[in-house]
């Protein structure tokens, strides 16, 4: 993108690229919150504990600790998570016993990223605790207060929001 000083110097392609960049940046929190939701609901562990390579959407929904009225929203959540590379999806054909037809159903499996989010990761250490803290509402609120911190004399960003040092909070929690 050009660093021109006036709008006349910016091409329409550059303007579209800049708008696209800002659009994606502004909506990037959806990815983070979808990941937080997946961790909070235990989706990586549910898929892992299913015992197979993948879990059908219907079985995933049945295993989730959610209110039944929210079941229809799970496919949307999973699409976001798959799109951002947290899980892998495939379509599998399942024979309906009552009917002669086969039904196609989404199935979800873990990848290297989601394996790092298991309670007992097969890798050196699970990233689940770290990601959970980073995406916690308290820490998100801290980052959302950055402009207030720049305007005051507090030593730390966390101090602006909580009135105490981050490490002091960790020591007491």
CSV table of C-alpha atoms in Angstrom, one decimal:
chain,number,residue,atom,x,y,z
A,1,UNK,CA,0.0,0.0,0.0
A,2,UNK,CA,1.1,3.5,-0.8
A,3,UNK,CA,2.0,5.9,1.9
A,4,UNK,CA,0.7,8.9,-0.1
A,5,UNK,CA,-0.2,12.0,1.8
A,6,UNK,CA,-3.5,12.8,0.1
A,7,UNK,CA,-6.5,10.8,-1.0
A,8,UNK,CA,-5.8,11.7,-4.7
A,9,UNK,CA,-2.5,9.7,-4.6
A,10,UNK,CA,-4.3,6.5,-3.5
A,11,UNK,CA,-5.4,4.1,-6.2
A,12,UNK,CA,-8.8,2.4,-6.0
A,13,UNK,CA,-7.0,-0.9,-5.6
A,14,UNK,CA,-4.9,0.4,-2.7
A,15,UNK,CA,-8.0,1.8,-1.1
A,16,UNK,CA,-9.8,-1.5,-1.4
A,17,UNK,CA,-6.8,-3.3,0.1
A,18,UNK,CA,-6.7,-0.9,3.0
A,19,UNK,CA,-10.4,-1.2,3.7
A,20,UNK,CA,-10.1,-5.0,3.5
A,21,UNK,CA,-7.2,-5.0,5.9
A,22,UNK,CA,-9.2,-2.8,8.4
A,23,UNK,CA,-12.3,-4.9,7.9
A,24,UNK,CA,-10.5,-8.1,8.8
A,25,UNK,CA,-8.7,-6.5,11.7
A,26,UNK,CA,-11.9,-5.2,13.2
A,27,UNK,CA,-13.6,-8.6,12.9
A,28,UNK,CA,-10.6,-10.6,14.1
A,29,UNK,CA,-11.9,-10.8,17.6
A,30,UNK,CA,-14.6,-13.2,16.4
A,31,UNK,CA,-11.8,-15.8,15.8
A,32,UNK,CA,-10.5,-15.3,19.3
A,33,UNK,CA,-13.9,-15.5,21.0
A,34,UNK,CA,-14.8,-18.6,19.0
A,35,UNK,CA,-11.6,-20.2,20.2
A,36,UNK,CA,-12.3,-19.2,23.7
A,37,UNK,CA,-15.8,-20.7,23.4
A,38,UNK,CA,-14.4,-24.0,22.0
A,39,UNK,CA,-12.0,-24.2,25.0
A,40,UNK,CA,-14.6,-23.3,27.5
A,41,UNK,CA,-17.0,-26.0,26.1
A,42,UNK,CA,-14.3,-28.6,25.9
A,43,UNK,CA,-14.6,-29.2,22.2
A,44,UNK,CA,-11.0,-30.3,21.6
A,45,UNK,CA,-11.3,-32.9,24.4
A,46,UNK,CA,-14.7,-34.1,23.3
A,47,UNK,CA,-13.4,-34.7,19.8
A,48,UNK,CA,-10.2,-36.4,21.2
A,49,UNK,CA,-12.2,-38.6,23.6
A,50,UNK,CA,-14.6,-39.7,20.9
A,51,UNK,CA,-12.0,-42.4,20.1
A,52,UNK,CA,-12.0,-42.1,16.4
A,53,UNK,CA,-10.4,-39.9,13.8
A,54,UNK,CA,-13.4,-37.7,13.7
A,55,UNK,CA,-16.8,-37.0,15.4
A,56,UNK,CA,-20.1,-36.4,13.6
A,57,UNK,CA,-21.6,-33.0,14.2
A,58,UNK,CA,-24.7,-34.7,15.8
A,59,UNK,CA,-22.5,-36.5,18.4
A,60,UNK,CA,-20.5,-33.4,19.1
A,61,UNK,CA,-23.6,-31.4,19.8
A,62,UNK,CA,-25.0,-34.2,22.0
A,63,UNK,CA,-21.7,-34.2,24.0
A,64,UNK,CA,-21.5,-30.5,24.5
A,65,UNK,CA,-22.6,-28.9,27.8
A,66,UNK,CA,-25.0,-26.5,26.1
A,67,UNK,CA,-28.6,-25.6,26.4
A,68,UNK,CA,-30.6,-27.5,23.8
A,69,UNK,CA,-32.0,-24.2,22.3
A,70,UNK,CA,-28.4,-23.4,21.2
A,71,UNK,CA,-27.7,-26.6,19.4
A,72,UNK,CA,-28.5,-25.1,16.0
A,73,UNK,CA,-25.7,-22.5,16.5
A,74,UNK,CA,-22.9,-25.1,16.9
A,75,UNK,CA,-22.5,-25.6,13.1
A,76,UNK,CA,-21.8,-21.9,12.8
A,77,UNK,CA,-19.3,-22.0,15.6
A,78,UNK,CA,-17.5,-25.0,14.1
A,79,UNK,CA,-17.4,-23.3,10.6
A,80,UNK,CA,-15.6,-20.3,12.2
A,81,UNK,CA,-13.2,-22.6,14.0
A,82,UNK,CA,-12.5,-24.7,10.9
A,83,UNK,CA,-12.1,-21.6,8.7
A,84,UNK,CA,-9.4,-20.3,11.1
A,85,UNK,CA,-7.5,-23.6,11.2
A,86,UNK,CA,-8.4,-24.9,14.6
A,87,UNK,CA,-10.1,-28.1,13.4
A,88,UNK,CA,-10.5,-30.1,10.3
A,89,UNK,CA,-13.8,-31.1,8.7
A,90,UNK,CA,-14.9,-33.8,6.4
A,91,UNK,CA,-18.3,-34.9,5.1
A,92,UNK,CA,-19.1,-38.6,5.6
A,93,UNK,CA,-22.0,-40.6,4.4
A,94,UNK,CA,-24.1,-42.3,7.1
A,95,UNK,CA,-26.7,-44.9,6.3
A,96,UNK,CA,-30.1,-44.2,7.9
A,97,UNK,CA,-31.4,-47.4,9.3
A,98,UNK,CA,-35.1,-46.3,9.1
A,99,UNK,CA,-34.7,-45.1,5.6
A,100,UNK,CA,-33.0,-46.4,2.5
A,101,UNK,CA,-31.1,-43.2,1.9
A,102,UNK,CA,-27.6,-42.1,3.0
A,103,UNK,CA,-27.2,-38.9,4.8
A,104,UNK,CA,-24.1,-36.7,4.5
A,105,UNK,CA,-22.9,-35.3,7.8
A,106,UNK,CA,-20.1,-33.0,8.8
A,107,UNK,CA,-17.4,-34.6,11.0
A,108,UNK,CA,-14.7,-32.8,12.9
A,109,UNK,CA,-11.3,-33.9,13.8
A,110,UNK,CA,-8.3,-32.4,15.6
A,111,UNK,CA,-5.2,-31.0,13.9
A,112,UNK,CA,-1.9,-30.0,15.4
A,113,UNK,CA,-3.3,-26.7,16.6
A,114,UNK,CA,-6.3,-28.2,18.4
A,115,UNK,CA,-4.1,-31.0,19.9
A,116,UNK,CA,-2.2,-28.3,21.7
A,117,UNK,CA,-5.5,-27.3,23.4
A,118,UNK,CA,-6.2,-30.8,24.9
A,119,UNK,CA,-6.2,-31.2,28.7
A,120,UNK,CA,-3.5,-33.8,28.2
A,121,UNK,CA,-1.7,-32.7,25.1
A,122,UNK,CA,0.3,-35.4,23.3
A,123,UNK,CA,3.0,-32.7,22.9
A,124,UNK,CA,5.4,-31.4,25.5
A,125,UNK,CA,2.9,-29.1,27.2
A,126,UNK,CA,-0.7,-28.1,26.6
A,127,UNK,CA,-1.3,-24.5,25.5
A,128,UNK,CA,-4.9,-24.6,26.9
A,129,UNK,CA,-4.1,-22.8,30.2
A,130,UNK,CA,-2.1,-20.1,28.4
A,131,UNK,CA,-4.7,-19.5,25.7
A,132,UNK,CA,-7.5,-19.5,28.3
A,133,UNK,CA,-5.7,-16.7,30.3
A,134,UNK,CA,-4.9,-14.6,27.2
A,135,UNK,CA,-8.5,-14.8,26.0
A,136,UNK,CA,-10.1,-14.3,29.5
A,137,UNK,CA,-12.6,-11.4,29.7
A,138,UNK,CA,-10.4,-9.7,32.4
A,139,UNK,CA,-7.3,-9.6,30.1
A,140,UNK,CA,-9.4,-8.6,27.1
A,141,UNK,CA,-10.8,-5.7,29.1
A,142,UNK,CA,-7.2,-4.7,30.1
A,143,UNK,CA,-6.2,-4.5,26.4
A,144,UNK,CA,-9.4,-2.6,25.6
A,145,UNK,CA,-8.3,0.1,28.1
A,146,UNK,CA,-5.0,0.9,26.4
A,147,UNK,CA,-6.1,4.5,25.4
A,148,UNK,CA,-7.1,5.2,29.0
A,149,UNK,CA,-3.7,4.0,30.2
A,150,UNK,CA,-1.9,6.4,27.8
A,151,UNK,CA,-3.9,9.3,29.2
A,152,UNK,CA,-3.1,8.6,32.9
A,153,UNK,CA,0.0,8.2,35.0
A,154,UNK,CA,-0.4,4.5,36.0
A,155,UNK,CA,2.7,2.5,35.6
A,156,UNK,CA,1.0,-0.5,33.9
A,157,UNK,CA,-1.9,-1.1,31.7
A,158,UNK,CA,-3.2,-3.7,34.1
A,159,UNK,CA,-3.0,-1.2,36.9
A,160,UNK,CA,-5.3,1.2,35.1
A,161,UNK,CA,-8.1,-1.4,34.9
A,162,UNK,CA,-7.6,-3.3,38.2
A,163,UNK,CA,-5.8,-0.8,40.4
A,164,UNK,CA,-3.0,-3.3,41.1
A,165,UNK,CA,-0.1,-4.9,39.3
A,166,UNK,CA,-0.7,-7.9,37.1
A,167,UNK,CA,1.7,-10.1,39.0
A,168,UNK,CA,0.1,-9.0,42.3
A,169,UNK,CA,-3.2,-10.3,40.8
A,170,UNK,CA,-1.6,-13.6,39.8
A,171,UNK,CA,-0.2,-14.0,43.3
A,172,UNK,CA,-3.7,-13.7,44.8
A,173,UNK,CA,-5.5,-15.9,42.3
